[in-house]
Short mmCIF file of C-alpha atoms in Angstrom, two decimals:
data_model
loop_
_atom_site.label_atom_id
_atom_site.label_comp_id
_atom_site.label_asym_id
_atom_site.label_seq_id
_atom_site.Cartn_x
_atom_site.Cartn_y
_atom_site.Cartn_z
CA UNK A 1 31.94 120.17 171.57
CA UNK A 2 34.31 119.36 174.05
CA UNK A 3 34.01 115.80 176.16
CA UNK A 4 33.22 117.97 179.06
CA UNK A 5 30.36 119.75 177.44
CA UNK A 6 29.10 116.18 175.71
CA UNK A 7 29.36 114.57 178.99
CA UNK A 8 26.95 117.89 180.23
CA UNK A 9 24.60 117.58 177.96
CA UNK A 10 23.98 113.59 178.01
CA UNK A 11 23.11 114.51 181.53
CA UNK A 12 20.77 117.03 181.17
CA UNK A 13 18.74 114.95 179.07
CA UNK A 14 15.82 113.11 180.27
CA UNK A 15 15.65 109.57 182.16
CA UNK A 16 14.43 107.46 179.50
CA UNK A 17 16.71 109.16 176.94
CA UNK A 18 19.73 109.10 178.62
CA UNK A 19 19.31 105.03 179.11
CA UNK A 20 18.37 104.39 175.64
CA UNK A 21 21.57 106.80 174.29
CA UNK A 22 24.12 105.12 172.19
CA UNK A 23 25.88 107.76 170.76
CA UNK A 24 25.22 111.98 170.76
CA UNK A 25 27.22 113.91 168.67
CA UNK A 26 27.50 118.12 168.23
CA UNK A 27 29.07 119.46 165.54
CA UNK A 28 28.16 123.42 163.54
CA UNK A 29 24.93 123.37 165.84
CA UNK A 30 24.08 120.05 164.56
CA UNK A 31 22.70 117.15 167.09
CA UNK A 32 23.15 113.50 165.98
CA UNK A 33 22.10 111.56 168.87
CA UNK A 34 21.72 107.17 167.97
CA UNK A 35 18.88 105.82 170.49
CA UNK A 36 18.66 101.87 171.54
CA UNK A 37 15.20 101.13 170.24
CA UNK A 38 14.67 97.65 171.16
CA UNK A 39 11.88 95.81 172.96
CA UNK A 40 9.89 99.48 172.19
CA UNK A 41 6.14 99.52 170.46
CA UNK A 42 5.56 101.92 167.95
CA UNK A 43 4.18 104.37 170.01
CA UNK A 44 7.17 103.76 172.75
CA UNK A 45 9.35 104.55 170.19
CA UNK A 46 7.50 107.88 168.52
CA UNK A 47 7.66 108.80 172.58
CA UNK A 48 11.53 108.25 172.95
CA UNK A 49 12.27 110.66 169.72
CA UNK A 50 9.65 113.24 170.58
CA UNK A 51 11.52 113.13 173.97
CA UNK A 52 14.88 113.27 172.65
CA UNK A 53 13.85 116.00 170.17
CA UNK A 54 12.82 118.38 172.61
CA UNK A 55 15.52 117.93 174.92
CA UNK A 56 17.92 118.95 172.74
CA UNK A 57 15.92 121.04 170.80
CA UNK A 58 15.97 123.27 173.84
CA UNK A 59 19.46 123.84 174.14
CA UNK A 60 20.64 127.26 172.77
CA UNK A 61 24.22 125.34 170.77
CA UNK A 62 21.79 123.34 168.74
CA UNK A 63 19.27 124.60 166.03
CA UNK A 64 18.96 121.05 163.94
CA UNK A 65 17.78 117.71 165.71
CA UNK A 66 18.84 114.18 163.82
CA UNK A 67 17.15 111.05 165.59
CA UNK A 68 18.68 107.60 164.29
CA UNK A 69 16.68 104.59 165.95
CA UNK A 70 17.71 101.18 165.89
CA UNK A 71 17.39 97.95 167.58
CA UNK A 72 18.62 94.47 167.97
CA UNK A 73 16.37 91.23 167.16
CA UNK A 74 14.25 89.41 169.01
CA UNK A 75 16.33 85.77 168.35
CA UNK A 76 13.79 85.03 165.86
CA UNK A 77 14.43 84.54 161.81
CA UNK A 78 12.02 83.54 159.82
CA UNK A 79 14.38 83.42 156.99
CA UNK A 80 16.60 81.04 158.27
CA UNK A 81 13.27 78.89 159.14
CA UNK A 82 12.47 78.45 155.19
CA UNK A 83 10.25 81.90 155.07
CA UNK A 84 9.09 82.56 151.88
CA UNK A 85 9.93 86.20 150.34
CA UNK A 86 7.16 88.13 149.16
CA UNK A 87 5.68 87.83 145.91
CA UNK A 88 6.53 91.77 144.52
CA UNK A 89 3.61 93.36 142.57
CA UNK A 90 4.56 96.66 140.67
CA UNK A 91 2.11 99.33 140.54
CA UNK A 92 3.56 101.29 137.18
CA UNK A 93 2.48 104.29 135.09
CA UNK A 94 3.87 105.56 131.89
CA UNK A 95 3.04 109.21 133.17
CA UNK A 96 2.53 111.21 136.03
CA UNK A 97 -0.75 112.29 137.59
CA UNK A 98 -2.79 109.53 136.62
CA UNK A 99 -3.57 107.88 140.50
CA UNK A 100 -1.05 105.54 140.27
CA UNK A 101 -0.07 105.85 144.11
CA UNK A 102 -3.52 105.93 145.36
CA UNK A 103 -4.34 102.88 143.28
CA UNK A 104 -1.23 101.23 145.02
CA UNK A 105 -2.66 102.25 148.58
CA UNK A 106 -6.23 100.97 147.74
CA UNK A 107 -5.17 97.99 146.07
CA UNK A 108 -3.29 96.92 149.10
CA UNK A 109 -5.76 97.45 151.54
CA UNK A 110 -8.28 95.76 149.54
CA UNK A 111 -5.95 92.53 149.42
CA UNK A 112 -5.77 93.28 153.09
CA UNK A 113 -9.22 92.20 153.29
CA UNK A 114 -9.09 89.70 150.66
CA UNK A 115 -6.72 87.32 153.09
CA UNK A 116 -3.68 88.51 152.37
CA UNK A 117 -0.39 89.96 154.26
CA UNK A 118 0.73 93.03 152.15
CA UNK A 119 3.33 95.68 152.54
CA UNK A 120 4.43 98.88 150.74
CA UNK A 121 6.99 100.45 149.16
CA UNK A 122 6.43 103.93 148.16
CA UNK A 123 9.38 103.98 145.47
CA UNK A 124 8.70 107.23 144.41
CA UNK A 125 11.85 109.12 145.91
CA UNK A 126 11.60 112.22 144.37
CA UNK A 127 7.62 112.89 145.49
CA UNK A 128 6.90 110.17 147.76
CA UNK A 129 3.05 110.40 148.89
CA UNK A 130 2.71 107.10 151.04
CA UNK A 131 2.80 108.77 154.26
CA UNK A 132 0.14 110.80 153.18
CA UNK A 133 -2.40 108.32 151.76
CA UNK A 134 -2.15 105.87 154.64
CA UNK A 135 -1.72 108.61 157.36
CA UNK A 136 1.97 107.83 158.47
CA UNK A 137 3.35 111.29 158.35
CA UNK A 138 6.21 112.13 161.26
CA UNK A 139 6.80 108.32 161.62
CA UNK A 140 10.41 107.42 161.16
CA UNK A 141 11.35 104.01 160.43
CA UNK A 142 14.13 101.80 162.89
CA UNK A 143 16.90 99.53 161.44
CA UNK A 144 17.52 96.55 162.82
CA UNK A 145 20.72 94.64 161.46
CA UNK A 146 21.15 97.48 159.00
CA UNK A 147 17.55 96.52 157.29
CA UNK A 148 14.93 99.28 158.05
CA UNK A 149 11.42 98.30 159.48
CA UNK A 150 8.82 99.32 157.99
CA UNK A 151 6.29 101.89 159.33
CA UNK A 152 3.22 100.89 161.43
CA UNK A 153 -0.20 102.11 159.66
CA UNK A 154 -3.44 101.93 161.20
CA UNK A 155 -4.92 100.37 157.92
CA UNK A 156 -2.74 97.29 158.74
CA UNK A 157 0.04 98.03 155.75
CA UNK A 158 3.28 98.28 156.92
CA UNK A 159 5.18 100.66 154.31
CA UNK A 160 8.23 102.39 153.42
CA UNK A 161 8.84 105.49 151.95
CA UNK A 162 11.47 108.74 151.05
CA UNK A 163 8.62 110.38 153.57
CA UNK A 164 9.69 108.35 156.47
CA UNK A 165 13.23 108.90 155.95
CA UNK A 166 13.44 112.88 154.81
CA UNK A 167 12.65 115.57 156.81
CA UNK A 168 9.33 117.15 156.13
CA UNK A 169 8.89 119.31 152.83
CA UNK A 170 12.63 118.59 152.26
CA UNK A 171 13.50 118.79 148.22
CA UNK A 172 14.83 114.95 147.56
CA UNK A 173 17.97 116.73 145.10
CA UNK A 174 19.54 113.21 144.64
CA UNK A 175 21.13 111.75 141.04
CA UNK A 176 19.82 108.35 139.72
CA UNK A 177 22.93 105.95 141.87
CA UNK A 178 21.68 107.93 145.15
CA UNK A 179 17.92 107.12 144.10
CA UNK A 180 18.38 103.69 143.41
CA UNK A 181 20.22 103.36 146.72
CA UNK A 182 17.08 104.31 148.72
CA UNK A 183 14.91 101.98 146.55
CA UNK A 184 17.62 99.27 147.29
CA UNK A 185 17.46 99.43 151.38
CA UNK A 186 13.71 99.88 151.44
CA UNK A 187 12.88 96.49 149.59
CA UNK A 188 15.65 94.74 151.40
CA UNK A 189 13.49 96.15 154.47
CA UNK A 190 12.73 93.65 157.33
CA UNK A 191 9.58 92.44 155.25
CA UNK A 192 9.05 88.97 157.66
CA UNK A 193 5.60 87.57 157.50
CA UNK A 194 4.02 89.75 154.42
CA UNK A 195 2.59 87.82 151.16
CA UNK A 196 2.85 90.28 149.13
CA UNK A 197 5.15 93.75 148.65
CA UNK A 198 2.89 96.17 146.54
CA UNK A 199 5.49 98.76 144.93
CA UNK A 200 4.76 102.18 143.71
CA UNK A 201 6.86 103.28 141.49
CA UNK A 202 7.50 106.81 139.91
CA UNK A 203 5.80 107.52 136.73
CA UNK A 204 8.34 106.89 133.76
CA UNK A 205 10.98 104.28 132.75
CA UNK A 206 13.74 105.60 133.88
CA UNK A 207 16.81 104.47 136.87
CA UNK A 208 14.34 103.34 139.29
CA UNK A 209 11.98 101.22 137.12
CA UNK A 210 15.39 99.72 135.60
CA UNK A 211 17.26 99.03 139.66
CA UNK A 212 13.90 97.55 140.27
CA UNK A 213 14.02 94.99 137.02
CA UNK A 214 17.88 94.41 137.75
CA UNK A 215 17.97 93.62 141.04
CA UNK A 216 13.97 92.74 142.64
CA UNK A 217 12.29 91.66 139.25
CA UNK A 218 8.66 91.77 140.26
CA UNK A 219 5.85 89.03 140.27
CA UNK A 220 3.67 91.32 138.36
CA UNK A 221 3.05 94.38 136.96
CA UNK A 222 -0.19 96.49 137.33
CA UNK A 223 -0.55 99.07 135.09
CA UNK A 224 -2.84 102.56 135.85
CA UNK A 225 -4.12 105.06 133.24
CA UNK A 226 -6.70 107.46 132.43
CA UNK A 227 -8.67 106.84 129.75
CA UNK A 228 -7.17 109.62 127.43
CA UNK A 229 -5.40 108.85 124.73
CA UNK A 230 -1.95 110.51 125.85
CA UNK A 231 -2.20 108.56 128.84
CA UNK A 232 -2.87 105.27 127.47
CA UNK A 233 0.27 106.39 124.82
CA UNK A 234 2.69 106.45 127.52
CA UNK A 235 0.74 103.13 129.65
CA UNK A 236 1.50 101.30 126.52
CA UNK A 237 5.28 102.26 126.68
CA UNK A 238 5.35 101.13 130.31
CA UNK A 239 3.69 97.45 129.51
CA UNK A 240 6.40 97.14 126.35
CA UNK A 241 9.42 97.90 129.17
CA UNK A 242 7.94 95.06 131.48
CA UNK A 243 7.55 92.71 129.00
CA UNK A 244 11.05 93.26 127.62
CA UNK A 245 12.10 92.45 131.44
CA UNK A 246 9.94 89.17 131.43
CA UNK A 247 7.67 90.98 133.99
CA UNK A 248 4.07 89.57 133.46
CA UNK A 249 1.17 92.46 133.43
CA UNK A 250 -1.73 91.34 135.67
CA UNK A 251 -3.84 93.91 133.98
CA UNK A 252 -4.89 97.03 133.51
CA UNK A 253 -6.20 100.29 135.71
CA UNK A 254 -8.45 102.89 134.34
CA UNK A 255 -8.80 105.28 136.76
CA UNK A 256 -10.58 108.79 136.41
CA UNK A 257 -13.31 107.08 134.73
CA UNK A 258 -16.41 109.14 134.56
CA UNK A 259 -17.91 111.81 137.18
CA UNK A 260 -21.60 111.38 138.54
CA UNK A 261 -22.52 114.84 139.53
CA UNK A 262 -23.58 114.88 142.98
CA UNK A 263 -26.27 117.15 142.25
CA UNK A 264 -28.41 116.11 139.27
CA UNK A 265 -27.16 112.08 139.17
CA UNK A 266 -25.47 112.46 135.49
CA UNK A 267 -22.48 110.31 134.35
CA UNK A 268 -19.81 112.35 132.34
CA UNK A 269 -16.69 111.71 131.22
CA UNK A 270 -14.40 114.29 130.94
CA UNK A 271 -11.41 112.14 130.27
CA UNK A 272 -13.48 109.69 127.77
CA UNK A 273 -14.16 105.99 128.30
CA UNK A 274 -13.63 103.03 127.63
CA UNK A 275 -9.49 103.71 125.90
CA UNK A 276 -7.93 101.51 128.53
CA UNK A 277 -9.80 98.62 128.12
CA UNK A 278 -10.07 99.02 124.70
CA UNK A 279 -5.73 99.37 124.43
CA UNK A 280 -5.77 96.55 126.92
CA UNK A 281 -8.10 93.96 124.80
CA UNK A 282 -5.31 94.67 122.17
CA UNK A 283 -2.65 93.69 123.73
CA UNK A 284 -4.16 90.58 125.05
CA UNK A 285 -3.97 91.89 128.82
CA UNK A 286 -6.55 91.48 131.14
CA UNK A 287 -8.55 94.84 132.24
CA UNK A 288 -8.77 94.86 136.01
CA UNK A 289 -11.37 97.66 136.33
CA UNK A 290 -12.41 101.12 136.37
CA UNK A 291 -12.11 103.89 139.15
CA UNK A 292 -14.79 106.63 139.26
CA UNK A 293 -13.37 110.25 139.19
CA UNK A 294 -14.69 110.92 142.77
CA UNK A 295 -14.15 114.04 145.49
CA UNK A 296 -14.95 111.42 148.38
CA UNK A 297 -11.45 109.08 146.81
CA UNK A 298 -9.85 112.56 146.87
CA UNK A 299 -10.90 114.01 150.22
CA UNK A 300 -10.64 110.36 152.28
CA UNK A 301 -7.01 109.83 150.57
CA UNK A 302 -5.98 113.61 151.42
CA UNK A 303 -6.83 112.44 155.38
CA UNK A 304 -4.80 109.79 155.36
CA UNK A 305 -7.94 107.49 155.07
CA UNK A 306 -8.04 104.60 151.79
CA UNK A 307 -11.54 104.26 150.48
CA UNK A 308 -10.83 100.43 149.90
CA UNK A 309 -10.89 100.34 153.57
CA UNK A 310 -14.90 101.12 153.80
CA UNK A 311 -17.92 99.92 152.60
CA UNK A 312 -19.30 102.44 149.58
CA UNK A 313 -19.03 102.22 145.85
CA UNK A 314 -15.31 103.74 145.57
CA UNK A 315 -14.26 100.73 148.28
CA UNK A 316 -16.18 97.77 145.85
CA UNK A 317 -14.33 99.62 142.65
CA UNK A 318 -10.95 98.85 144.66
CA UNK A 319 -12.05 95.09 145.58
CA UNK A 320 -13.44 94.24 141.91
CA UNK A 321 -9.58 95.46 140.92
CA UNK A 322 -8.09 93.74 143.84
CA UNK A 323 -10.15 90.38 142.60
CA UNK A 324 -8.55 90.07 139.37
CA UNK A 325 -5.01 90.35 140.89
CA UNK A 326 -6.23 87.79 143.57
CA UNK A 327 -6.92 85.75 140.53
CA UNK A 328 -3.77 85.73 138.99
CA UNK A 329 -1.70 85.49 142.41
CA UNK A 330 -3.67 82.12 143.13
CA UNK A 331 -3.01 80.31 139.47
CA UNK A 332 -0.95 77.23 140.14
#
């Protein structure tokens, strides 16, 4: 695009856009336009992109919108005032599909309401479900002296995640340096004022686990599993990699733990009982709880809505859990 046709287009664009435009550039259809984001609210700032999006959505050279957001700070700095970091707790799984991430929302949000100041990291690049569970989807993060802030829930947790930063339904095809990259700017996020940083990592013990011992060792480690045997196999291998790290485990989750039919009243268990507690009293390691295997956890978490935050059974499983890491994150 020539200078002529930039200069065009910048003014065709609306008011509020035009002021806040830092840089717009065209290229193969493709809009990159850089908007001045400071001094904006959240929902000031949703406005200015939807704005911006449209705008040049509408014009017939461009069929891909990019939005970049950033702002200057306010003159405060908390870290140069003797701010403590957070205190990192790792939410860790030696397998997929066992709840791990919805045991990282809900534990949050229960030490929400236990006193504390907690954020989020949803480190699970590959299939991030943050947004999701804490109803953030189409939010995009701002940076602010190159360190992104974190995303605005209405459930008080401030998180980051691949969700925020990827377009929607895009494939994250990244190798493990790329991966560990994105873990790497969203802990060194703009985290001022938060206790503690919950991170959820991917299930496994591979390049993200290992960026995360290197470089942010945690606090803690909480470790989630069902009660079947498999499961507890592979929760045992991901205890053994954080204590080679030094990393103490808080405890362990069993989640999935019996089914009370909403019809008749019975308890089953379809996954057993009892395995992680039983795995944990042999490894000396304290067992935090257990989380029914319950449609209302699935439906609230689908709309963006974590049981901890209510009042029911599923919300007191969360706090008894949230308790025991309370516990251990007030020893002197």
């Amino acid at each position: 695009m020539s200078g002529d046709e930039g200069e065009m287009l910048k003014a065709r664009l609306p008011g509020p856009v035009r002021e806040r435009l830092q840089s717009l550039r065209v290229k193969d259809g493709r809009a990159t336009a850089v908007l001045d984001a400071s001094g904006l609210a959240a929902g000031q700032r949703e406005a200015l992109e939807a704005a911006a999006r449209e705008a040049l959505g509408g014009e017939a050279a461009i069929s891909e919108v990019r939005v970049a957001m950033t702002a200057e700070r306010d003159g405060s700095n908390p870290a140069a005032e003797g701010a403590s970091p957070p205190r990192i707790i790792a939410v860790g799984s030696g397998k997929g599909g066992v709840g791990k991430s919805t045991v990282s929302t809900n534990l949050a949000v229960a030490l929400i309401k236990a006193g504390y100041k907690v954020g989020l990291v949803d480190a699970d690049i590959y299939g991030p479900s943050q947004s999701r569970l804490l109803g953030t989807e189409g939010k995009r993060p701002v940076a602010r002296d190159k360190r992104l802030i974190p995303v605005e829930s209405e459930w008080d947790v401030p998180v980051l995640s691949m969700a925020h930063l990827a377009e929607p339904g895009q494939a994250i095809a990244w190798r493990g340096p790329m991966a560990s990259n994105a873990l790497v700017q969203m802990l060194e996020g703009d985290w001022t004022g938060v206790d503690v940083l919950v991170v959820d990592l991917p299930p496994g013990t591979g390049d993200i686990q290992l960026t995360m011992l290197q470089r942010f060792k945690p606090d803690g480690a909480v470790i989630v599993s069902t009660p079947q045997d498999l499961a507890l196999l592979d929760a045992t291998r991901a205890m053994g990699l954080f204590d080679k790290a030094g990393v103490p485990v808080i405890g362990l989750v069993e989640n999935m733990a019996g089914y009370v039919c909403p019809h008749c009243g019975e308890t089953s268990d379809p996954f057993g009982i009892g395995g992680a507690q039983s795995a944990a009293d042999e490894r000396d390691c304290r067992f935090l709880g257990r989380i029914p295997l319950d449609i209302t956890i699935r439906r609230d978490s689908d709309a963006g809505i974590p049981p901890a935050a209510g009042q029911g059974p599923q919300a007191q499983a969360f706090a008894a859990i949230a308790a025991g890491v309370t516990e251990w994150l007030e020893k002197p």
